[in-house]
Coordinates of C-alpha atoms in Angstrom, one line a residue:
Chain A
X631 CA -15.8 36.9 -25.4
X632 CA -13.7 36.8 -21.8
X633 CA -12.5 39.6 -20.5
X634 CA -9.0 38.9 -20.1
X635 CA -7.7 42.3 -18.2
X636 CA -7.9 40.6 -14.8
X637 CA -5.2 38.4 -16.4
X638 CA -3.5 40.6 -17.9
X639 CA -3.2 43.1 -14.7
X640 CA -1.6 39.9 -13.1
X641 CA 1.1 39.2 -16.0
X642 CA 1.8 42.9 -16.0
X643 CA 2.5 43.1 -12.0
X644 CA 4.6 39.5 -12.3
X645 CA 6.8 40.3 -15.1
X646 CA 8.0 43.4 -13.9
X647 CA 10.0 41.2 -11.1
X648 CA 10.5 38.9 -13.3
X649 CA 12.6 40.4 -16.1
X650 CA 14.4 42.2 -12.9
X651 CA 15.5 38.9 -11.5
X652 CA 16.6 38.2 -14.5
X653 CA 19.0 41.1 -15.0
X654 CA 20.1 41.0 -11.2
X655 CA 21.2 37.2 -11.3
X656 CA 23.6 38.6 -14.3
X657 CA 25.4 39.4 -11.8
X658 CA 26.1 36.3 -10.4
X659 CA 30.3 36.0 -9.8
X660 CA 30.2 39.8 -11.2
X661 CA 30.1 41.8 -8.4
X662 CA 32.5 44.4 -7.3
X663 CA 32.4 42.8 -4.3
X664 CA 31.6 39.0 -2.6
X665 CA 28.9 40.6 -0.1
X666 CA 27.5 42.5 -3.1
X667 CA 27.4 39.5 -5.1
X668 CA 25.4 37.4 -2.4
X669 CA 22.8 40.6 -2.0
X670 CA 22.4 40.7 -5.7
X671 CA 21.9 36.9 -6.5
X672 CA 19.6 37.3 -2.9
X673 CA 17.5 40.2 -4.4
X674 CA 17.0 37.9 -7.7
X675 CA 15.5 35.1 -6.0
X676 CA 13.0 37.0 -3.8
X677 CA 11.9 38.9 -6.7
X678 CA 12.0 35.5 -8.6
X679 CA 9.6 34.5 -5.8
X680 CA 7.2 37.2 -6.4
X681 CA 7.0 36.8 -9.7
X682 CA 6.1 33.2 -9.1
X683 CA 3.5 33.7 -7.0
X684 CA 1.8 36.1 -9.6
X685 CA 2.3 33.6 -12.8
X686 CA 0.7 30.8 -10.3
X687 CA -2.3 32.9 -9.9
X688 CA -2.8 34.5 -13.4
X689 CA -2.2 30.7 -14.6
X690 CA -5.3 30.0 -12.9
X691 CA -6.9 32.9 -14.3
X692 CA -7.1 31.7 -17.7
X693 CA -9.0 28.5 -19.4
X694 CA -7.1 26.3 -20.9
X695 CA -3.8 24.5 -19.8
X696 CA -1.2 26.4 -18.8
X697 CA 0.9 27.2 -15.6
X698 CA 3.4 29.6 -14.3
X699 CA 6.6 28.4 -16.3
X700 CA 4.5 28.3 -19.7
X701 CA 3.5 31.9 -19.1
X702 CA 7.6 32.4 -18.2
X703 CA 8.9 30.6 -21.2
X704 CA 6.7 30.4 -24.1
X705 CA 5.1 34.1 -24.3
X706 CA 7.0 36.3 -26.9
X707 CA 8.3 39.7 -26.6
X708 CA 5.0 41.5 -27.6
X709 CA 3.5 38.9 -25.0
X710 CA 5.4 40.5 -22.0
X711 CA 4.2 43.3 -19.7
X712 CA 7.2 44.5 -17.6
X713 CA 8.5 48.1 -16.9
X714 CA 11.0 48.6 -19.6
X715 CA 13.1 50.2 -17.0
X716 CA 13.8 46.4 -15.6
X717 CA 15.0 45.3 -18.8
X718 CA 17.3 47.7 -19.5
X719 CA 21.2 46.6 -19.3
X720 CA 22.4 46.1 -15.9
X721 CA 25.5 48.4 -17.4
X722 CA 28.0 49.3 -14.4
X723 CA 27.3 49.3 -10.5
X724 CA 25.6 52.7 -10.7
X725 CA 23.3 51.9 -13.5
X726 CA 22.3 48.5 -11.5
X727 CA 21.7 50.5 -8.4
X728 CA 19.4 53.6 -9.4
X729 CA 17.3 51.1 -12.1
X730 CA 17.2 49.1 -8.3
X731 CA 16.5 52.3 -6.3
X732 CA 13.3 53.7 -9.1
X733 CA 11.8 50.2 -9.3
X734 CA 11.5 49.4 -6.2
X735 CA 10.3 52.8 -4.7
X736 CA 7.5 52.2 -7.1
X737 CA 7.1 48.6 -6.0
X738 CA 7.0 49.6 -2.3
X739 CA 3.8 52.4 -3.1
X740 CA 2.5 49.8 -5.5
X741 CA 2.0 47.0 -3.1
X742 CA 1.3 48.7 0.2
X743 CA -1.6 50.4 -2.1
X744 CA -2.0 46.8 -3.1
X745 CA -2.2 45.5 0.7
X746 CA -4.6 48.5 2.3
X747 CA -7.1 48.6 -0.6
X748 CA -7.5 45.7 -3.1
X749 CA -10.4 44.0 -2.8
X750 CA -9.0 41.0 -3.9
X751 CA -8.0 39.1 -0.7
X752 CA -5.5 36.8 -2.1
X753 CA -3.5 39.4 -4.0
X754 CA -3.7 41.3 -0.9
X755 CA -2.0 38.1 0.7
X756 CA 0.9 38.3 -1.8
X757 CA 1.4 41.9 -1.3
X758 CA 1.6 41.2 2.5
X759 CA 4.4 38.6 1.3
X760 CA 6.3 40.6 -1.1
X761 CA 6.4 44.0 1.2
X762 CA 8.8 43.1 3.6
X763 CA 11.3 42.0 1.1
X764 CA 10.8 45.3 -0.6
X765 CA 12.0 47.1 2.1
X766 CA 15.2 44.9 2.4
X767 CA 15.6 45.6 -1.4
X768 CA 15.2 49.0 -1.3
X769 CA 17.0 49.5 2.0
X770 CA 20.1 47.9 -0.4
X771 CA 19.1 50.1 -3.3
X772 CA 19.2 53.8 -1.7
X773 CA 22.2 53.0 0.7
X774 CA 24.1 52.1 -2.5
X775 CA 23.0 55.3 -4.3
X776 CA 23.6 57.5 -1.4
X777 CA 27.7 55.9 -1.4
X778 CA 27.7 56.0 -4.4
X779 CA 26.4 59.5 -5.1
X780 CA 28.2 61.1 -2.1
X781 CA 31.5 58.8 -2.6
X782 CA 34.1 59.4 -4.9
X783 CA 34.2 61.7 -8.4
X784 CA 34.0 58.8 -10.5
X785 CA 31.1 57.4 -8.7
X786 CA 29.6 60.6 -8.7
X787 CA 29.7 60.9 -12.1
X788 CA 28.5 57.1 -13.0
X789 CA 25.3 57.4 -10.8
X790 CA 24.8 60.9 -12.6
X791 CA 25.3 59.3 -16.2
X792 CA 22.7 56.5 -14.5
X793 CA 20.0 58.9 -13.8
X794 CA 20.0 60.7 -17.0
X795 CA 19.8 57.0 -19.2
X796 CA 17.5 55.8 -16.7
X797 CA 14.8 58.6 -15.8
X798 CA 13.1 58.8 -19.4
X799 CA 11.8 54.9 -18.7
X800 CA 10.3 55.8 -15.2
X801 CA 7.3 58.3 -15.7
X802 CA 5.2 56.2 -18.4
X803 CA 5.0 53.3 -15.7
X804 CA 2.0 55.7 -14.2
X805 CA 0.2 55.3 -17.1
X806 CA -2.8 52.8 -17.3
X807 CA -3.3 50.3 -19.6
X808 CA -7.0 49.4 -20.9
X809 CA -7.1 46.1 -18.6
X810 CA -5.7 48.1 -15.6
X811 CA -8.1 50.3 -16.2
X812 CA -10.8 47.9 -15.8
X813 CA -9.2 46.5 -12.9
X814 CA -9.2 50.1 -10.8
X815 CA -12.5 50.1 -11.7
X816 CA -13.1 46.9 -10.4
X817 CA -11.0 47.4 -7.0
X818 CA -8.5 44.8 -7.9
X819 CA -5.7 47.2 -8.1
X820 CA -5.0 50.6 -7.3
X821 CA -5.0 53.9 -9.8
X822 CA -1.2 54.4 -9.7
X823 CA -1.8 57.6 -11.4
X824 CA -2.8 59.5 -8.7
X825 CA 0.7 58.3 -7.0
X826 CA 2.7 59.6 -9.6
X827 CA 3.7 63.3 -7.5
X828 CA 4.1 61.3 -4.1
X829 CA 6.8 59.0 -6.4
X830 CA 8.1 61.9 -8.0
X831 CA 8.8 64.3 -4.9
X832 CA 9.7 61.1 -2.8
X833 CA 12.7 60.9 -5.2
X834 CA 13.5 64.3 -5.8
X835 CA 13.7 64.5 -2.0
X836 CA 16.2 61.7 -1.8
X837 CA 18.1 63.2 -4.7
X838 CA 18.4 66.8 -3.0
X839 CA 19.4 65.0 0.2
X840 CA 22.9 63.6 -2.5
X841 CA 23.0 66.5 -4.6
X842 CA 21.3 64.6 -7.6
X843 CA 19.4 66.0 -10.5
X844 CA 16.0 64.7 -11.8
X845 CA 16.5 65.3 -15.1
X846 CA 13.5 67.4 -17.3
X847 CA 14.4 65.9 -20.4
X848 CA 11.2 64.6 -22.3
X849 CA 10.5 60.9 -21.2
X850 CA 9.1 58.1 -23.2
X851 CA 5.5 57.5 -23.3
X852 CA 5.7 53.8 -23.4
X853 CA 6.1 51.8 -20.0
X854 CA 5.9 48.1 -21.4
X855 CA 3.0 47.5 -19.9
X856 CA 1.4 47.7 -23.2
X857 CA 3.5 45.0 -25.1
X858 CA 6.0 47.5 -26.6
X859 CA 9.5 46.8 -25.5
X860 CA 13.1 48.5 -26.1
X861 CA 15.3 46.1 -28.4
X862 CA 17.2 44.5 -25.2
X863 CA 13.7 42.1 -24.1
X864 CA 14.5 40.1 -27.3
X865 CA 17.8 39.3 -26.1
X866 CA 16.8 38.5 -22.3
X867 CA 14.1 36.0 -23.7
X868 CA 16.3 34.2 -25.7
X869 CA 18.3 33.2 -23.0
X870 CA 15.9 32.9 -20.3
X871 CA 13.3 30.7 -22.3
X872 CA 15.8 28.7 -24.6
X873 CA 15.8 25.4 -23.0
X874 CA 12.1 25.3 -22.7
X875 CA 11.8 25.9 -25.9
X876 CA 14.4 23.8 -27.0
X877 CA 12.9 20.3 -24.8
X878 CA 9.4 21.3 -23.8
X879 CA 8.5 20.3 -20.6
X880 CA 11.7 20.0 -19.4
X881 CA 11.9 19.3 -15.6
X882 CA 14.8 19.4 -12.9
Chain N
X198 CA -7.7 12.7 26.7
X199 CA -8.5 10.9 23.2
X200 CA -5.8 11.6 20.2
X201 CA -7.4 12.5 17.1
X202 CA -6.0 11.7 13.5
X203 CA -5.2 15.5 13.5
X204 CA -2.5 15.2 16.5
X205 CA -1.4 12.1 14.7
X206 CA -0.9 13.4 11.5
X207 CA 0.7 16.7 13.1
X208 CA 3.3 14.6 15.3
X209 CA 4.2 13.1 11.6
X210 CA 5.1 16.5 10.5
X211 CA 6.9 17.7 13.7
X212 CA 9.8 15.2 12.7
X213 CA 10.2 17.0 9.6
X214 CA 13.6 19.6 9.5
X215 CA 14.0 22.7 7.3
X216 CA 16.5 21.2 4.8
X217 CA 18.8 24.1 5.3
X218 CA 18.5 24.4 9.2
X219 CA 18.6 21.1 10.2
X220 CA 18.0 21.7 14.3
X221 CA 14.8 23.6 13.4
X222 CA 11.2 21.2 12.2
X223 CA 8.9 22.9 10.3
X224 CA 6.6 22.7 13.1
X225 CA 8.7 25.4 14.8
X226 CA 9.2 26.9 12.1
X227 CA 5.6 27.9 12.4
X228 CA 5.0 26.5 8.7
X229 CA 2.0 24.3 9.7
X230 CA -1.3 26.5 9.3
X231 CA -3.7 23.6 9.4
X232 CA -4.5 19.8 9.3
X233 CA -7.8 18.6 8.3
X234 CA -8.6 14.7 8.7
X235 CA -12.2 14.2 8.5
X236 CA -15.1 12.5 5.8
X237 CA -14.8 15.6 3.8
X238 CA -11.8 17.2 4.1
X239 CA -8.0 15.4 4.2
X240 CA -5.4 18.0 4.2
X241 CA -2.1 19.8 4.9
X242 CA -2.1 23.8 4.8
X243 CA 1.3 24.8 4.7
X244 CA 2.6 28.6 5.0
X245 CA 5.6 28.8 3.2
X246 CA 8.1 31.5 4.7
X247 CA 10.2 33.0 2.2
X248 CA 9.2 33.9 -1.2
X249 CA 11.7 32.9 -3.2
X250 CA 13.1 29.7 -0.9
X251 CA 14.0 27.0 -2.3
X252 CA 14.0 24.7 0.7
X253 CA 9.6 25.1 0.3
X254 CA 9.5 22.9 -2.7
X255 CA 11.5 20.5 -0.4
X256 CA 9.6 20.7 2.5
X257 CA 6.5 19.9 0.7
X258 CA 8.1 17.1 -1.0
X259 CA 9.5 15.6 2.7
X260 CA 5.9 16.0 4.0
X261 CA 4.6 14.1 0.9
X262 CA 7.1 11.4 1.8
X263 CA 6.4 11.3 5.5
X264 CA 2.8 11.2 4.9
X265 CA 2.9 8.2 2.8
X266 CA 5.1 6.5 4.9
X267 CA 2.9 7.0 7.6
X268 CA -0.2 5.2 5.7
X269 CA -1.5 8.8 4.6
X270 CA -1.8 8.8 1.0
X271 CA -5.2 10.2 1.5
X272 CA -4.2 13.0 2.3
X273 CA -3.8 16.3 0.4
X274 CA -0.8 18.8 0.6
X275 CA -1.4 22.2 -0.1
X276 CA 0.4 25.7 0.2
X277 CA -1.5 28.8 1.5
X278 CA -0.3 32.0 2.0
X279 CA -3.1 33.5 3.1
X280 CA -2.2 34.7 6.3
X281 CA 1.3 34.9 5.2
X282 CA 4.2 33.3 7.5
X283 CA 5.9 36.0 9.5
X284 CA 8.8 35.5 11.4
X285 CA 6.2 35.7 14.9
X286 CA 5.0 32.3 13.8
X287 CA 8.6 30.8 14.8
X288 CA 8.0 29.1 18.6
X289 CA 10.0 30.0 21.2
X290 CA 11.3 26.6 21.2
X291 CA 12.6 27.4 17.7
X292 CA 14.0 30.6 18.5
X293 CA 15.9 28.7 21.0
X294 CA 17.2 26.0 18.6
X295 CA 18.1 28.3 16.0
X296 CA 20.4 30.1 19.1
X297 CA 21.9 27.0 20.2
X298 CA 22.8 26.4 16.9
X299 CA 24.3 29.8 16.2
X300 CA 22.0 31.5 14.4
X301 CA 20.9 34.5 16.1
X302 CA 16.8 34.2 15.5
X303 CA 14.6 37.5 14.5
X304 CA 14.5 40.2 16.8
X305 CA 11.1 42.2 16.2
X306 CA 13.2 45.3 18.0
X307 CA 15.7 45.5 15.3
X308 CA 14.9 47.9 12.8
X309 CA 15.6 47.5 9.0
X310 CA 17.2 51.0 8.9
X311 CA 19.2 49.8 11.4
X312 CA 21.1 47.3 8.7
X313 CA 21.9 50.9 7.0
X314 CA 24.1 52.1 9.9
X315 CA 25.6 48.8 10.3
X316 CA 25.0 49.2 14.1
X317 CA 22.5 46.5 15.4
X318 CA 20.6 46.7 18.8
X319 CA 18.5 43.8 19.5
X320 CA 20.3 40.8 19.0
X321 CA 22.9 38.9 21.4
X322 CA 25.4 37.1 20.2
X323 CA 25.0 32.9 20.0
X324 CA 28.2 32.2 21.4
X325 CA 29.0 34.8 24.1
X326 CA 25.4 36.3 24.6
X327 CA 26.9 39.8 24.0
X328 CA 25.0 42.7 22.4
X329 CA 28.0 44.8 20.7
X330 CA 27.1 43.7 17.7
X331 CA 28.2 44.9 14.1
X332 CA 26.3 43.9 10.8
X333 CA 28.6 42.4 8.1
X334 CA 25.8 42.2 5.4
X335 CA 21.9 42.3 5.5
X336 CA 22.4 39.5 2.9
X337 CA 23.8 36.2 4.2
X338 CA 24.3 32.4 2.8
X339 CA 19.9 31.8 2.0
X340 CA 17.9 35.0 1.3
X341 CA 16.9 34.8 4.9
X342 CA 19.7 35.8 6.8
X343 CA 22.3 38.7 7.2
X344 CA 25.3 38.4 8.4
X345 CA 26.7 40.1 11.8
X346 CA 29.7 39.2 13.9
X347 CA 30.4 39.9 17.8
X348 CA 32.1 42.5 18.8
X349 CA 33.1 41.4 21.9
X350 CA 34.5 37.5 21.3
X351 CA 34.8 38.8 17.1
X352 CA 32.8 35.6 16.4
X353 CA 30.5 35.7 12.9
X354 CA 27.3 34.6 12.8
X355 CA 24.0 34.6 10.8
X356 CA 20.7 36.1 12.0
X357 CA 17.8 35.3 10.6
X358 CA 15.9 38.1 9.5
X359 CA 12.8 39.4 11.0
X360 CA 10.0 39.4 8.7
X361 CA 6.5 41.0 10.4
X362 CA 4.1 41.9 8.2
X363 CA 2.6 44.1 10.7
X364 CA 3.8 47.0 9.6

């Protein structure tokens, strides 16, 4: 039988940005503001871009027929592999910005680990693609949080409701599933395990510099990597994949 | 000096403009990794620049069209990103272009923090060649550009952003 944890690995690293774009182009006409708005719907379609770039090469990965916008739209919830941090609610401002600000501090370790030591040259040549938008995203992310944080009482308080909701989704996304596992072995992708403290004290650094907390509540033990979701991927699906599903094969 | 199919087929694709910047071809642009025209191989490697842009599907489909109208139906179109496209690949004659047309093009000395302080060094402004320049937004009309204005004449403009992936 085929081992599939090569493809796998690959649908767990593009639906991560996926799901994310999907909750950032929400959005769209939202905003508090018109610049925010425009960074926002911006961030989306880069990280709609990565995402693409990932389905087009786990697509190849696999026998059969299939392609990046069958893995998008006809998978099932069980099917996906994102960080259930990205599908949480986009809830206010604050909630949008530190789910930002953890995902893509993780991204930005994830892919320069990606870049220096995969052995795979071509996803090395998407990490060297998606790293510099990264930076712009995360650049957006933590001078947001730092406003935010340092700005006004009710700001204050919203980012500090944000971390507390938040924080319990980050820590399981350091845990390996059985195909990444067999993927570190191989030298595809990097153990993001032994990251974990560099992630953790890069964050509670940033948080001292604001006066944030990292909370020490107990966190969940499930990233989505596995398959298991919260109750909100349902939803996101249904909206994202409904006219697929509804006229197959539908093109613009 | 003897012009091969190759320099043919690349003067083809030097009339083709980036749907959004209409001054700029792709070959400035730098998007043009390779062209193969030989018994075994008959191709276009293209790099495309920005991840998510939506001008590549675009581009590809204009260099399908000028192909063909150029008798080259032979010939294959692919996308590579492997090297990626940085922002270096842009000629100087593009960099130029984009100025004249009042986008200010990528400055390799401007630093990404910098768009955090709002206080941009690096980049003169397309209509007065100042460099008092203030950032409005590090997110501008296409995922590619931010928006600054002059501080001396107060005119806006876009910059494109520098993307190096030497870093």
């Amino acid at each position: 039988m085929k081992d599939h944890s090569r493809h796998i690995t690959l649908l767990i690293l593009a639906d991560s940005p996926l799901i994310n774009a999907q909750r950032l182009s929400e959005w769209t006409g939202h905003a508090p503001q018109l610049e925010i708005d425009i960074a926002l719907t911006n961030m989306a379609l880069d990280k709609l871009g990565h995402a693409r770039l990932l389905l087009q090469y786990a697509a190849t990965d696999e026998e059969g027929d299939t392609d990046e916008d069958k893995l998008a739209f006809f998978r099932d919830v069980r099917e996906f592999r994102n960080w259930n941090l990205t599908e949480l609610p986009d809830g206010d401002f604050g909630v949008t910005i530190v789910r930002q600000y953890f995902f893509d501090i993780y991204q930005e370790m994830l892919w320069k680990q990606i870049k220096e030591n995969s052995n795979d040259t071509h996803l090395q040549g998407i990490a060297a693609r998606v790293l510099p938008e990264i930076k712009y995203h995360l650049n957006f992310s933590d001078m947001w949080l730092e406003r935010l944080a340092l700005g006004t009482e009710e700001s204050r308080e919203r980012v500090l409701n944000a971390i507390n909701e938040l924080w319990f989704f980050v820590p399981a996304v350091f845990l390996n599933t059985p195909e990444e596992v067999n993927m570190i072995k191989d030298g595809f992708l990097p153990d993001m395990k032994t990251f974990q403290k560099e992630y953790t004290n890069t964050v509670r650094q940033r948080f001292n510099d604001l006066n944030l907390p990292l909370p020490s509540h107990p966190v969940h033990d499930k990233s989505g990597k596995e398959g298991y979701h919260t109750e909100h991927l349902g939803f996101i699906l249904a909206e994202m994949q409904s006219l697929q599903r509804e006229m197959p094969g539908l093109e613009w | 000096m003897v012009t091969t199919e190759a320099d043919k087929i690349r003067s083809v694709l030097s009339t083709i403009y980036d749907p959004e910047i209409p001054v700029v071809t792709i070959e400035d642009l730098g998007m043009i990794k390779n062209v193969y025209y030989n018994k075994d191989r008959k191709e276009v490697e293209l790099k495309p620049t920005y991840t998510g842009c939506p001008a590549t599907s675009m581009i590809k489909l204009l260099v399908r069209q000028a192909l063909d109208a150029a008798g080259y139906e032979d010939i294959k179109v692919k996308i590579s990103i492997d090297p990626p496209w940085s922002t270096d690949d842009i000629s100087e004659a593009g960099k130029r272009k984009l100025l004249e047309y009042g986008i200010a093009p990528p400055s390799p000395t401007i630093d990404v923090r910098a768009l955090q302080t709002g206080e941009v060094t690096g980049v003169e402004c397309p209509s007065c060649g100042s460099s008092k320049i203030k950032l409005v937004s590090a997110y501008g009309a296409t995922p590619c550009k931010a928006q600054m204005q002059c501080r001396s004449c107060l005119e806006p403009f876009e910059y494109f952003k520098c993307f190096s992936t030497n870093e």
